[in-house]
mmCIF file with all atom_site columns, C-alpha atoms in Angstrom:
data_model
loop_
_atom_site.group_PDB
_atom_site.id
_atom_site.type_symbol
_atom_site.label_atom_id
_atom_site.label_alt_id
_atom_site.label_comp_id
_atom_site.label_asym_id
_atom_site.label_entity_id
_atom_site.label_seq_id
_atom_site.pdbx_PDB_ins_code
_atom_site.Cartn_x
_atom_site.Cartn_y
_atom_site.Cartn_z
_atom_site.occupancy
_atom_site.B_iso_or_equiv
_atom_site.pdbx_formal_charge
_atom_site.auth_seq_id
_atom_site.auth_comp_id
_atom_site.auth_asym_id
_atom_site.auth_atom_id
_atom_site.pdbx_PDB_model_num
ATOM 1   C CA . GLN A 1 1   ? 13.924  128.702 278.899 1.00 83.00 ? 1   GLN A CA 1
ATOM 2   C CA . VAL A 1 2   ? 10.885  130.903 279.223 1.00 91.00 ? 2   VAL A CA 1
ATOM 3   C CA . GLN A 1 3   ? 9.571   132.732 282.267 1.00 95.00 ? 3   GLN A CA 1
ATOM 4   C CA . LEU A 1 4   ? 5.884   133.594 282.585 1.00 96.00 ? 4   LEU A CA 1
ATOM 5   C CA . VAL A 1 5   ? 4.402   136.185 284.937 1.00 96.00 ? 5   VAL A CA 1
ATOM 6   C CA . GLU A 1 6   ? 0.644   136.501 285.390 1.00 95.00 ? 6   GLU A CA 1
ATOM 7   C CA . SER A 1 7   ? -1.384  139.374 286.775 1.00 95.00 ? 7   SER A CA 1
ATOM 8   C CA . GLY A 1 8   ? -4.978  140.474 286.976 1.00 96.00 ? 8   GLY A CA 1
ATOM 9   C CA . GLY A 1 9   ? -6.644  137.997 289.288 1.00 94.00 ? 9   GLY A CA 1
ATOM 10  C CA . GLY A 1 10  ? -8.870  139.021 292.157 1.00 97.00 ? 10  GLY A CA 1
ATOM 11  C CA . LEU A 1 11  ? -12.289 138.891 293.738 1.00 98.00 ? 11  LEU A CA 1
ATOM 12  C CA . VAL A 1 12  ? -15.363 139.722 291.688 1.00 98.00 ? 12  VAL A CA 1
ATOM 13  C CA . GLN A 1 13  ? -19.103 139.233 292.021 1.00 98.00 ? 13  GLN A CA 1
ATOM 14  C CA . ALA A 1 14  ? -20.971 136.826 289.761 1.00 98.00 ? 14  ALA A CA 1
ATOM 15  C CA . GLY A 1 15  ? -21.706 138.456 286.435 1.00 98.00 ? 15  GLY A CA 1
ATOM 16  C CA . GLY A 1 16  ? -18.622 140.630 286.627 1.00 98.00 ? 16  GLY A CA 1
ATOM 17  C CA . SER A 1 17  ? -15.488 140.716 284.513 1.00 98.00 ? 17  SER A CA 1
ATOM 18  C CA . LEU A 1 18  ? -11.755 140.305 284.963 1.00 98.00 ? 18  LEU A CA 1
ATOM 19  C CA . ARG A 1 19  ? -8.817  140.455 282.577 1.00 98.00 ? 19  ARG A CA 1
ATOM 20  C CA . LEU A 1 20  ? -5.798  138.260 283.128 1.00 98.00 ? 20  LEU A CA 1
ATOM 21  C CA . SER A 1 21  ? -2.434  139.133 281.642 1.00 98.00 ? 21  SER A CA 1
ATOM 22  C CA . CYS A 1 22  ? 0.665   137.021 281.117 1.00 98.00 ? 22  CYS A CA 1
ATOM 23  C CA . ALA A 1 23  ? 4.049   138.290 280.003 1.00 96.00 ? 23  ALA A CA 1
ATOM 24  C CA . ALA A 1 24  ? 6.705   135.919 278.696 1.00 95.00 ? 24  ALA A CA 1
ATOM 25  C CA . SER A 1 25  ? 10.434  136.575 278.817 1.00 92.00 ? 25  SER A CA 1
ATOM 26  C CA . GLY A 1 26  ? 13.518  134.590 277.881 1.00 89.00 ? 26  GLY A CA 1
ATOM 27  C CA . SER A 1 27  ? 13.545  132.467 274.735 1.00 82.00 ? 27  SER A CA 1
ATOM 28  C CA . ILE A 1 28  ? 10.299  133.899 273.401 1.00 82.00 ? 28  ILE A CA 1
ATOM 29  C CA . PHE A 1 29  ? 11.204  133.070 269.805 1.00 83.00 ? 29  PHE A CA 1
ATOM 30  C CA . SER A 1 30  ? 10.711  129.401 270.734 1.00 84.00 ? 30  SER A CA 1
ATOM 31  C CA . ILE A 1 31  ? 7.138   129.891 271.933 1.00 88.00 ? 31  ILE A CA 1
ATOM 32  C CA . ASN A 1 32  ? 4.534   128.089 269.869 1.00 92.00 ? 32  ASN A CA 1
ATOM 33  C CA . ALA A 1 33  ? 1.156   128.041 271.594 1.00 95.00 ? 33  ALA A CA 1
ATOM 34  C CA . MET A 1 34  ? 0.164   129.958 274.713 1.00 96.00 ? 34  MET A CA 1
ATOM 35  C CA . GLY A 1 35  ? -2.829  129.437 276.891 1.00 97.00 ? 35  GLY A CA 1
ATOM 36  C CA . TRP A 1 36  ? -4.600  129.576 280.202 1.00 98.00 ? 36  TRP A CA 1
ATOM 37  C CA . TYR A 1 37  ? -5.375  126.669 282.497 1.00 98.00 ? 37  TYR A CA 1
ATOM 38  C CA . ARG A 1 38  ? -7.136  126.642 285.833 1.00 98.00 ? 38  ARG A CA 1
ATOM 39  C CA . GLN A 1 39  ? -7.247  124.463 288.891 1.00 98.00 ? 39  GLN A CA 1
ATOM 40  C CA . ALA A 1 40  ? -9.998  124.551 291.481 1.00 96.00 ? 40  ALA A CA 1
ATOM 41  C CA . PRO A 1 41  ? -9.562  123.004 294.935 1.00 92.00 ? 41  PRO A CA 1
ATOM 42  C CA . GLY A 1 42  ? -9.779  119.231 294.774 1.00 95.00 ? 42  GLY A CA 1
ATOM 43  C CA . LYS A 1 43  ? -9.879  119.195 290.978 1.00 96.00 ? 43  LYS A CA 1
ATOM 44  C CA . GLN A 1 44  ? -7.388  118.562 288.205 1.00 97.00 ? 44  GLN A CA 1
ATOM 45  C CA . ARG A 1 45  ? -5.880  121.372 286.211 1.00 97.00 ? 45  ARG A CA 1
ATOM 46  C CA . GLU A 1 46  ? -7.932  121.965 283.072 1.00 98.00 ? 46  GLU A CA 1
ATOM 47  C CA . LEU A 1 47  ? -7.549  123.892 279.847 1.00 98.00 ? 47  LEU A CA 1
ATOM 48  C CA . VAL A 1 48  ? -9.488  127.146 279.709 1.00 98.00 ? 48  VAL A CA 1
ATOM 49  C CA . ALA A 1 49  ? -8.296  128.621 276.406 1.00 98.00 ? 49  ALA A CA 1
ATOM 50  C CA . ARG A 1 50  ? -5.367  128.262 274.072 1.00 98.00 ? 50  ARG A CA 1
ATOM 51  C CA . ILE A 1 51  ? -4.031  130.285 271.141 1.00 97.00 ? 51  ILE A CA 1
ATOM 52  C CA . GLY A 1 52  ? -1.565  129.050 268.572 1.00 94.00 ? 52  GLY A CA 1
ATOM 53  C CA . SER A 1 53  ? 1.205   130.940 266.848 1.00 90.00 ? 53  SER A CA 1
ATOM 54  C CA . GLY A 1 54  ? -1.104  131.467 263.881 1.00 90.00 ? 54  GLY A CA 1
ATOM 55  C CA . GLY A 1 55  ? -3.880  132.894 266.015 1.00 92.00 ? 55  GLY A CA 1
ATOM 56  C CA . ASN A 1 56  ? -6.089  129.815 266.061 1.00 95.00 ? 56  ASN A CA 1
ATOM 57  C CA . THR A 1 57  ? -7.956  129.447 269.329 1.00 97.00 ? 57  THR A CA 1
ATOM 58  C CA . ASN A 1 58  ? -9.782  126.794 271.272 1.00 97.00 ? 58  ASN A CA 1
ATOM 59  C CA . TYR A 1 59  ? -11.836 127.061 274.440 1.00 98.00 ? 59  TYR A CA 1
ATOM 60  C CA . ALA A 1 60  ? -13.272 124.824 277.083 1.00 98.00 ? 60  ALA A CA 1
ATOM 61  C CA . ASP A 1 61  ? -16.995 124.353 276.496 1.00 98.00 ? 61  ASP A CA 1
ATOM 62  C CA . SER A 1 62  ? -17.720 125.860 279.913 1.00 98.00 ? 62  SER A CA 1
ATOM 63  C CA . VAL A 1 63  ? -16.245 129.246 278.933 1.00 98.00 ? 63  VAL A CA 1
ATOM 64  C CA . LYS A 1 64  ? -17.216 129.557 275.272 1.00 98.00 ? 64  LYS A CA 1
ATOM 65  C CA . GLY A 1 65  ? -18.999 132.828 274.610 1.00 97.00 ? 65  GLY A CA 1
ATOM 66  C CA . ARG A 1 66  ? -17.830 134.318 277.908 1.00 98.00 ? 66  ARG A CA 1
ATOM 67  C CA . PHE A 1 67  ? -14.013 134.256 277.753 1.00 98.00 ? 67  PHE A CA 1
ATOM 68  C CA . THR A 1 68  ? -11.743 135.578 275.020 1.00 98.00 ? 68  THR A CA 1
ATOM 69  C CA . ILE A 1 69  ? -8.059  134.822 274.646 1.00 98.00 ? 69  ILE A CA 1
ATOM 70  C CA . SER A 1 70  ? -5.732  137.120 272.740 1.00 97.00 ? 70  SER A CA 1
ATOM 71  C CA . ARG A 1 71  ? -2.026  137.317 272.077 1.00 94.00 ? 71  ARG A CA 1
ATOM 72  C CA . VAL A 1 72  ? 0.167   140.325 271.322 1.00 92.00 ? 72  VAL A CA 1
ATOM 73  C CA . ASN A 1 73  ? 3.732   140.390 269.999 1.00 88.00 ? 73  ASN A CA 1
ATOM 74  C CA . GLY A 1 74  ? 3.940   136.637 270.372 1.00 85.00 ? 74  GLY A CA 1
ATOM 75  C CA . ARG A 1 75  ? 4.781   136.858 274.051 1.00 90.00 ? 75  ARG A CA 1
ATOM 76  C CA . ASN A 1 76  ? 1.906   138.534 275.848 1.00 95.00 ? 76  ASN A CA 1
ATOM 77  C CA . VAL A 1 77  ? -1.319  136.642 276.284 1.00 97.00 ? 77  VAL A CA 1
ATOM 78  C CA . TYR A 1 78  ? -4.552  137.906 277.787 1.00 98.00 ? 78  TYR A CA 1
ATOM 79  C CA . LEU A 1 79  ? -7.769  136.333 278.975 1.00 98.00 ? 79  LEU A CA 1
ATOM 80  C CA . GLN A 1 80  ? -10.840 138.536 279.061 1.00 98.00 ? 80  GLN A CA 1
ATOM 81  C CA . MET A 1 81  ? -13.385 136.911 281.325 1.00 98.00 ? 81  MET A CA 1
ATOM 82  C CA . ASN A 1 82  ? -16.972 138.172 281.229 1.00 98.00 ? 82  ASN A CA 1
ATOM 83  C CA . SER A 1 83  ? -20.164 136.951 282.876 1.00 98.00 ? 83  SER A CA 1
ATOM 84  C CA . LEU A 1 84  ? -18.141 135.233 285.542 1.00 98.00 ? 84  LEU A CA 1
ATOM 85  C CA . LYS A 1 85  ? -19.739 132.472 287.577 1.00 98.00 ? 85  LYS A CA 1
ATOM 86  C CA . PRO A 1 86  ? -18.845 131.065 291.007 1.00 97.00 ? 86  PRO A CA 1
ATOM 87  C CA . GLU A 1 87  ? -17.714 127.872 289.282 1.00 97.00 ? 87  GLU A CA 1
ATOM 88  C CA . ASP A 1 88  ? -14.997 129.886 287.533 1.00 98.00 ? 88  ASP A CA 1
ATOM 89  C CA . THR A 1 89  ? -13.264 130.250 290.884 1.00 98.00 ? 89  THR A CA 1
ATOM 90  C CA . ALA A 1 90  ? -9.791  128.733 290.603 1.00 98.00 ? 90  ALA A CA 1
ATOM 91  C CA . VAL A 1 91  ? -6.106  129.454 290.352 1.00 98.00 ? 91  VAL A CA 1
ATOM 92  C CA . TYR A 1 92  ? -5.409  130.406 286.752 1.00 98.00 ? 92  TYR A CA 1
ATOM 93  C CA . TYR A 1 93  ? -2.070  129.487 285.203 1.00 98.00 ? 93  TYR A CA 1
ATOM 94  C CA . CYS A 1 94  ? -0.447  130.868 282.107 1.00 98.00 ? 94  CYS A CA 1
ATOM 95  C CA . ASN A 1 95  ? 1.118   128.255 279.849 1.00 97.00 ? 95  ASN A CA 1
ATOM 96  C CA . ALA A 1 96  ? 3.561   128.389 276.970 1.00 96.00 ? 96  ALA A CA 1
ATOM 97  C CA . TYR A 1 97  ? 4.618   125.494 274.780 1.00 94.00 ? 97  TYR A CA 1
ATOM 98  C CA . ILE A 1 98  ? 8.188   125.705 273.560 1.00 92.00 ? 98  ILE A CA 1
ATOM 99  C CA . VAL A 1 99  ? 9.581   124.064 270.447 1.00 90.00 ? 99  VAL A CA 1
ATOM 100 C CA . GLY A 1 100 ? 13.218  123.322 269.752 1.00 84.00 ? 100 GLY A CA 1
ATOM 101 C CA . ILE A 1 101 ? 15.767  123.487 272.546 1.00 83.00 ? 101 ILE A CA 1
ATOM 102 C CA . GLY A 1 102 ? 14.007  123.230 275.896 1.00 84.00 ? 102 GLY A CA 1
ATOM 103 C CA . LYS A 1 103 ? 10.911  121.792 274.238 1.00 88.00 ? 103 LYS A CA 1
ATOM 104 C CA . GLY A 1 104 ? 7.954   121.415 276.537 1.00 92.00 ? 104 GLY A CA 1
ATOM 105 C CA . ASP A 1 105 ? 5.391   123.184 278.678 1.00 94.00 ? 105 ASP A CA 1
ATOM 106 C CA . TYR A 1 106 ? 6.254   126.165 280.843 1.00 95.00 ? 106 TYR A CA 1
ATOM 107 C CA . TRP A 1 107 ? 4.022   127.575 283.570 1.00 97.00 ? 107 TRP A CA 1
ATOM 108 C CA . GLY A 1 108 ? 3.507   130.791 285.443 1.00 97.00 ? 108 GLY A CA 1
ATOM 109 C CA . GLN A 1 109 ? 3.096   130.927 289.204 1.00 97.00 ? 109 GLN A CA 1
ATOM 110 C CA . GLY A 1 110 ? -0.686  131.232 289.005 1.00 97.00 ? 110 GLY A CA 1
ATOM 111 C CA . THR A 1 111 ? -3.156  133.941 289.918 1.00 97.00 ? 111 THR A CA 1
ATOM 112 C CA . GLN A 1 112 ? -6.244  133.478 292.066 1.00 98.00 ? 112 GLN A CA 1
ATOM 113 C CA . VAL A 1 113 ? -9.674  134.268 290.644 1.00 98.00 ? 113 VAL A CA 1
ATOM 114 C CA . THR A 1 114 ? -12.570 134.198 293.091 1.00 98.00 ? 114 THR A CA 1
ATOM 115 C CA . VAL A 1 115 ? -16.156 134.752 291.988 1.00 98.00 ? 115 VAL A CA 1
ATOM 116 C CA . SER A 1 116 ? -18.681 135.353 294.744 1.00 97.00 ? 116 SER A CA 1
ATOM 117 C CA . SER A 1 117 ? -22.368 134.557 294.370 1.00 94.00 ? 117 SER A CA 1
#
């Protein structure tokens, strides 16, 4: 079992920046990939960025060049969001994929990001 706690959301004007943080606890040795997803009202949850255990990353096309994902000590993941746009407004969820016992996706409670125009 892994628990994920996010922080860092808030309200920002278009063009501004925010940094999201996620701290994992529990069976952190079982964590493979970690990432960030978001869900806007009336839309499906979508991948924003993901980072593997080896440091490989992938991003949604809509955030490439503006967002950067990083991972420290295998259990803390960050999302630096620059040049924010109103369409980035969503609840952002931290995700961890566990291998071995308890295999599967684990989610944080979500943090709201609101970008005003």
